Tab-separated table of C-alpha atoms in Angstrom:
chain	number	residue	atom	x	y	z
A	1	MET	CA	8.883	19.042	-7.202
A	2	GLN	CA	11.049	15.965	-7.335
A	3	ALA	CA	13.660	17.630	-5.055
A	4	ALA	CA	11.009	18.418	-2.482
A	5	PHE	CA	9.835	14.747	-2.568
A	6	TRP	CA	13.282	13.332	-1.764
A	7	THR	CA	13.955	16.036	0.806
A	8	THR	CA	10.802	14.911	2.554
A	9	VAL	CA	12.005	11.207	2.359
A	10	GLY	CA	15.357	12.181	3.818
A	11	LEU	CA	13.823	14.059	6.796
A	12	LEU	CA	11.561	11.064	7.529
A	13	CYS	CA	14.518	8.778	7.617
A	14	LEU	CA	16.460	11.055	9.906
A	15	THR	CA	13.582	11.637	12.369
A	16	ALA	CA	14.687	8.891	14.639
A	17	GLY	CA	17.559	6.445	13.935
A	18	PHE	CA	17.409	2.938	15.172
A	19	GLY	CA	20.249	0.440	14.857
A	20	SER	CA	19.337	-3.160	14.004
A	21	THR	CA	21.519	-6.210	13.585
A	22	GLN	CA	19.050	-7.830	11.252
A	23	LYS	CA	17.661	-6.306	8.162
A	24	PRO	CA	13.811	-6.288	8.147
A	25	GLN	CA	12.028	-8.417	5.573
A	26	PRO	CA	9.026	-7.426	3.448
A	27	CYS	CA	5.823	-8.238	5.160
A	28	SER	CA	2.054	-8.386	4.587
A	29	SER	CA	-0.735	-6.655	6.642
A	30	PRO	CA	-3.315	-8.846	8.499
A	31	PRO	CA	-5.879	-10.302	6.105
A	32	LEU	CA	-8.883	-8.583	7.751
A	33	TYR	CA	-8.897	-5.260	9.468
A	34	THR	CA	-10.455	-1.822	9.697
A	35	GLY	CA	-8.651	1.519	9.944
A	36	SER	CA	-8.685	5.206	9.347
A	37	MET	CA	-6.710	7.340	6.875
A	38	THR	CA	-6.024	10.842	5.804
A	39	VAL	CA	-4.974	11.849	2.304
A	40	GLY	CA	-3.392	15.104	1.241
A	41	THR	CA	-1.462	16.556	-1.671
A	42	GLN	CA	1.498	18.886	-1.729
A	43	ASP	CA	-0.297	21.632	-3.547
A	44	GLU	CA	-3.452	21.288	-1.246
A	45	HIS	CA	-5.414	20.167	-4.272
A	46	LEU	CA	-6.883	17.362	-2.234
A	47	TRP	CA	-7.468	16.748	1.479
A	48	ALA	CA	-9.596	13.973	2.845
A	49	VAL	CA	-10.195	11.933	6.012
A	50	GLY	CA	-11.869	8.548	5.877
A	51	ARG	CA	-12.378	5.026	7.122
A	52	TYR	CA	-11.724	1.894	5.340
A	53	SER	CA	-12.305	-1.907	5.643
A	54	TYR	CA	-9.906	-4.327	4.119
A	55	ASP	CA	-10.482	-7.942	3.235
A	56	VAL	CA	-7.533	-9.665	1.458
A	57	VAL	CA	-9.232	-13.124	1.553
A	58	ASN	CA	-12.144	-12.058	-0.620
A	59	GLN	CA	-10.302	-9.138	-2.348
A	60	ARG	CA	-12.578	-6.465	-1.411
A	61	MET	CA	-12.363	-2.981	0.200
A	62	HIS	CA	-14.858	-0.400	1.491
A	63	LEU	CA	-13.787	3.227	1.704
A	64	GLY	CA	-15.743	6.212	3.043
A	65	GLU	CA	-14.275	9.664	3.222
A	66	THR	CA	-14.989	13.289	3.293
A	67	GLY	CA	-12.714	16.191	2.291
A	68	THR	CA	-12.146	18.983	-0.214
A	69	LEU	CA	-11.072	18.830	-3.799
A	70	ASN	CA	-10.331	21.970	-5.744
A	71	ASN	CA	-11.776	23.914	-2.816
A	72	LYS	CA	-15.091	22.027	-3.035
A	73	THR	CA	-16.337	19.858	-0.220
A	74	PHE	CA	-17.134	16.210	-1.104
A	75	THR	CA	-18.243	12.962	0.465
A	76	TYR	CA	-17.245	9.653	-1.094
A	77	ASP	CA	-18.429	6.123	-0.321
A	78	ALA	CA	-17.020	3.352	-2.455
A	79	LEU	CA	-17.303	-0.439	-2.267
A	80	MET	CA	-14.721	-2.223	-4.331
A	81	LEU	CA	-15.318	-5.826	-5.122
A	82	TYR	CA	-12.250	-7.002	-7.128
A	83	GLN	CA	-13.230	-10.677	-7.628
A	84	GLU	CA	-16.491	-9.519	-9.165
A	85	GLY	CA	-14.903	-6.673	-11.046
A	86	ILE	CA	-17.474	-4.198	-9.679
A	87	LEU	CA	-17.234	-0.771	-8.021
A	88	TYR	CA	-20.196	0.784	-6.276
A	89	GLU	CA	-20.214	4.492	-5.615
A	90	ILE	CA	-22.826	4.898	-2.868
A	91	ASN	CA	-24.759	8.008	-1.799
A	92	HIS	CA	-26.605	7.221	1.418
A	93	HIS	CA	-28.133	10.658	1.640
A	94	ASN	CA	-29.913	10.501	-1.741
A	95	LYS	CA	-30.113	6.693	-1.673
A	96	THR	CA	-28.508	6.438	-5.080
A	97	CYS	CA	-25.895	4.015	-6.374
A	98	VAL	CA	-23.574	4.031	-9.340
A	99	LYS	CA	-22.204	0.696	-10.409
A	100	LYS	CA	-19.018	0.688	-12.524
A	101	PRO	CA	-16.605	-1.987	-13.862
A	102	LEU	CA	-13.528	-2.383	-11.633
A	103	LYS	CA	-10.867	-3.421	-14.177
A	104	ALA	CA	-7.825	-3.931	-11.944
A	105	ASP	CA	-5.826	-6.342	-9.994
A	106	PHE	CA	-6.263	-6.345	-6.233
A	107	TYR	CA	-3.249	-4.717	-4.468
A	108	PRO	CA	-2.817	-6.257	-0.950
A	109	MET	CA	-1.597	-4.019	1.876
A	110	GLU	CA	1.952	-5.134	1.942
A	111	VAL	CA	5.596	-4.119	1.114
A	112	PRO	CA	5.552	-4.535	-2.645
A	113	LYS	CA	7.924	-7.015	-4.271
A	114	GLY	CA	11.067	-5.264	-5.294
A	115	ALA	CA	10.751	-2.578	-2.697
A	116	GLU	CA	14.111	-1.505	-1.241
A	117	PHE	CA	14.585	-1.280	2.501
A	118	VAL	CA	15.404	2.240	3.624
A	119	ASN	CA	15.573	2.512	7.392
A	120	GLN	CA	14.137	1.351	10.639
A	121	VAL	CA	12.941	4.241	12.810
A	122	VAL	CA	11.062	4.985	15.998
A	123	ILE	CA	7.967	7.228	16.027
A	124	GLY	CA	8.188	8.712	19.476
A	125	THR	CA	10.756	7.224	21.902
A	126	LEU	CA	11.841	3.774	23.181
A	127	SER	CA	12.938	5.393	26.521
A	128	GLY	CA	9.773	4.356	28.212
A	129	PRO	CA	7.255	1.444	27.760
A	130	GLY	CA	4.394	2.356	25.298
A	131	GLU	CA	6.057	5.598	24.253
A	132	GLY	CA	7.252	4.625	20.773
A	133	LEU	CA	6.302	2.771	17.647
A	134	LEU	CA	8.898	0.854	15.611
A	135	VAL	CA	8.436	1.142	11.892
A	136	ASN	CA	10.259	0.028	8.717
A	137	SER	CA	10.432	2.236	5.623
A	138	TRP	CA	10.727	1.103	2.059
A	139	TRP	CA	10.828	2.700	-1.397
A	140	GLY	CA	10.432	1.630	-5.011
A	141	ASP	CA	8.818	2.325	-8.340
A	142	MET	CA	5.180	2.848	-8.849
A	143	PRO	CA	3.391	0.450	-11.293
A	144	ASP	CA	3.577	2.975	-14.070
A	145	LYS	CA	7.467	3.121	-13.540
A	146	GLN	CA	7.218	6.955	-13.841
A	147	SER	CA	7.287	7.757	-10.128
A	148	LYS	CA	8.414	6.503	-6.786
A	149	TYR	CA	6.659	5.490	-3.592
A	150	PHE	CA	7.836	5.667	0.037
A	151	LEU	CA	6.056	3.402	2.519
A	152	SER	CA	6.239	2.683	6.288
A	153	PHE	CA	4.830	-0.274	8.050
A	154	THR	CA	4.988	-1.303	11.723
A	155	GLU	CA	7.686	-3.760	12.553
A	156	PHE	CA	5.232	-5.745	14.657
A	157	GLY	CA	1.942	-6.601	12.967
A	158	CYS	CA	2.890	-5.040	9.639
A	159	PHE	CA	0.212	-2.339	9.744
A	160	PRO	CA	0.589	0.584	7.251
A	161	VAL	CA	1.652	3.856	8.860
A	162	SER	CA	2.187	6.191	5.957
A	163	ALA	CA	2.649	6.339	2.145
A	164	PHE	CA	4.118	8.985	-0.179
A	165	PHE	CA	3.998	8.846	-3.902
A	166	LYS	CA	3.854	11.236	-6.895
A	167	SER	CA	0.715	11.859	-8.995
A	168	LYS	CA	0.904	13.896	-12.211
A	169	SER	CA	-2.777	14.828	-12.211
A	170	LEU	CA	-2.711	15.973	-8.578
A	171	GLY	CA	0.359	18.145	-9.204
A	172	GLY	CA	2.995	16.532	-7.167
A	173	MET	CA	3.475	14.497	-3.922
A	174	VAL	CA	0.499	12.630	-2.266
A	175	SER	CA	0.750	11.628	1.342
A	176	VAL	CA	-1.387	9.136	3.074
A	177	SER	CA	-1.453	8.338	6.862
A	178	TYR	CA	-2.966	5.281	8.368
A	179	TYR	CA	-4.164	5.046	12.007
A	180	ASP	CA	-6.667	3.516	14.369
A	181	ASN	CA	-6.411	0.081	12.867
A	182	VAL	CA	-8.492	-2.674	14.456
A	183	LEU	CA	-8.275	-6.394	13.681
A	184	GLY	CA	-11.423	-7.850	12.066
A	185	VAL	CA	-14.146	-6.407	9.782
A	186	ASP	CA	-17.842	-6.157	9.821
A	187	PRO	CA	-18.974	-8.317	6.800
A	188	GLY	CA	-21.982	-6.097	6.364
A	189	VAL	CA	-19.862	-3.277	4.975
A	190	PHE	CA	-19.098	-5.307	1.929
A	191	VAL	CA	-22.793	-5.846	1.094
A	192	PRO	CA	-24.269	-3.119	-1.295
A	193	PRO	CA	-27.277	-1.412	0.349
A	194	PRO	CA	-30.778	-2.372	-0.878
A	195	PHE	CA	-31.065	0.688	-3.124
A	196	CYS	CA	-28.075	-0.590	-5.141
A	197	LYS	CA	-30.018	-3.693	-6.169
A	198	ASP	CA	-31.359	-2.194	-9.432
A	199	ALA	CA	-28.209	-0.232	-10.334
A	200	LYS	CA	-27.083	-0.982	-13.844
A	201	LEU	CA	-23.417	-1.425	-14.781
A	202	GLU	CA	-22.139	1.802	-16.316
A	203	ALA	CA	-19.044	2.264	-18.404
A	204	ASN	CA	-16.462	4.663	-17.168
A	205	LYS	CA	-17.121	7.931	-18.955
A	206	ASP	CA	-13.497	8.665	-19.662
A	207	GLY	CA	-12.827	5.130	-20.874
A	208	LYS	CA	-10.088	4.617	-18.317
A	209	GLU	CA	-9.725	1.583	-16.101
A	210	THR	CA	-10.548	2.022	-12.469
A	211	ASN	CA	-7.882	0.716	-10.120
A	212	TYR	CA	-6.430	1.321	-6.644
A	213	PHE	CA	-4.236	4.257	-7.709
A	214	SER	CA	-6.918	5.868	-9.902
A	215	PHE	CA	-8.629	7.143	-6.740
A	216	PHE	CA	-5.715	9.657	-6.362
A	217	ASN	CA	-5.479	10.470	-10.133
């Protein structure tokens, strides 16, 4: 499994070489934007497509996705309010809401501190105007220090392009692709719907802390 992970990393780096006289520096994504994403695992355990809204100023995210998990279709809508320490799992169809503690630090969309620069590549081509995208790739250790991540961000704007990391519970490598990013957010997506008003704070059943990476574990 580990060999397959680094083989994939190597192929990504060799996809399109681009010489640069200046080494790219770590960067942070814009503070407010909306984008789409796909998530998949190496063993096809999980596949999902979703839309997310990101607000680094107030440390909050809204994620809505649909997909398959263990060959079962699911729909997931989550509102993560890190400053309040609250996670809302929202079901608009049934108009139900589960309110859980969100015991985690907010991880901004950025090249993490300590990440090692890998390469600068072109997705597409620079032979013609508007035909290619310049991205920078980085790798480093996951917070648990037991696995690696491999990230790509655009050279201009510092928008996330892709992420690869290993997850023990999902059986191997997890890949995330980001696209259709738009600057700005609709503040309304960070307001719980009216039917969440009376939701009582529930403890996590497994006793584990909920954090950014736990959505893939």
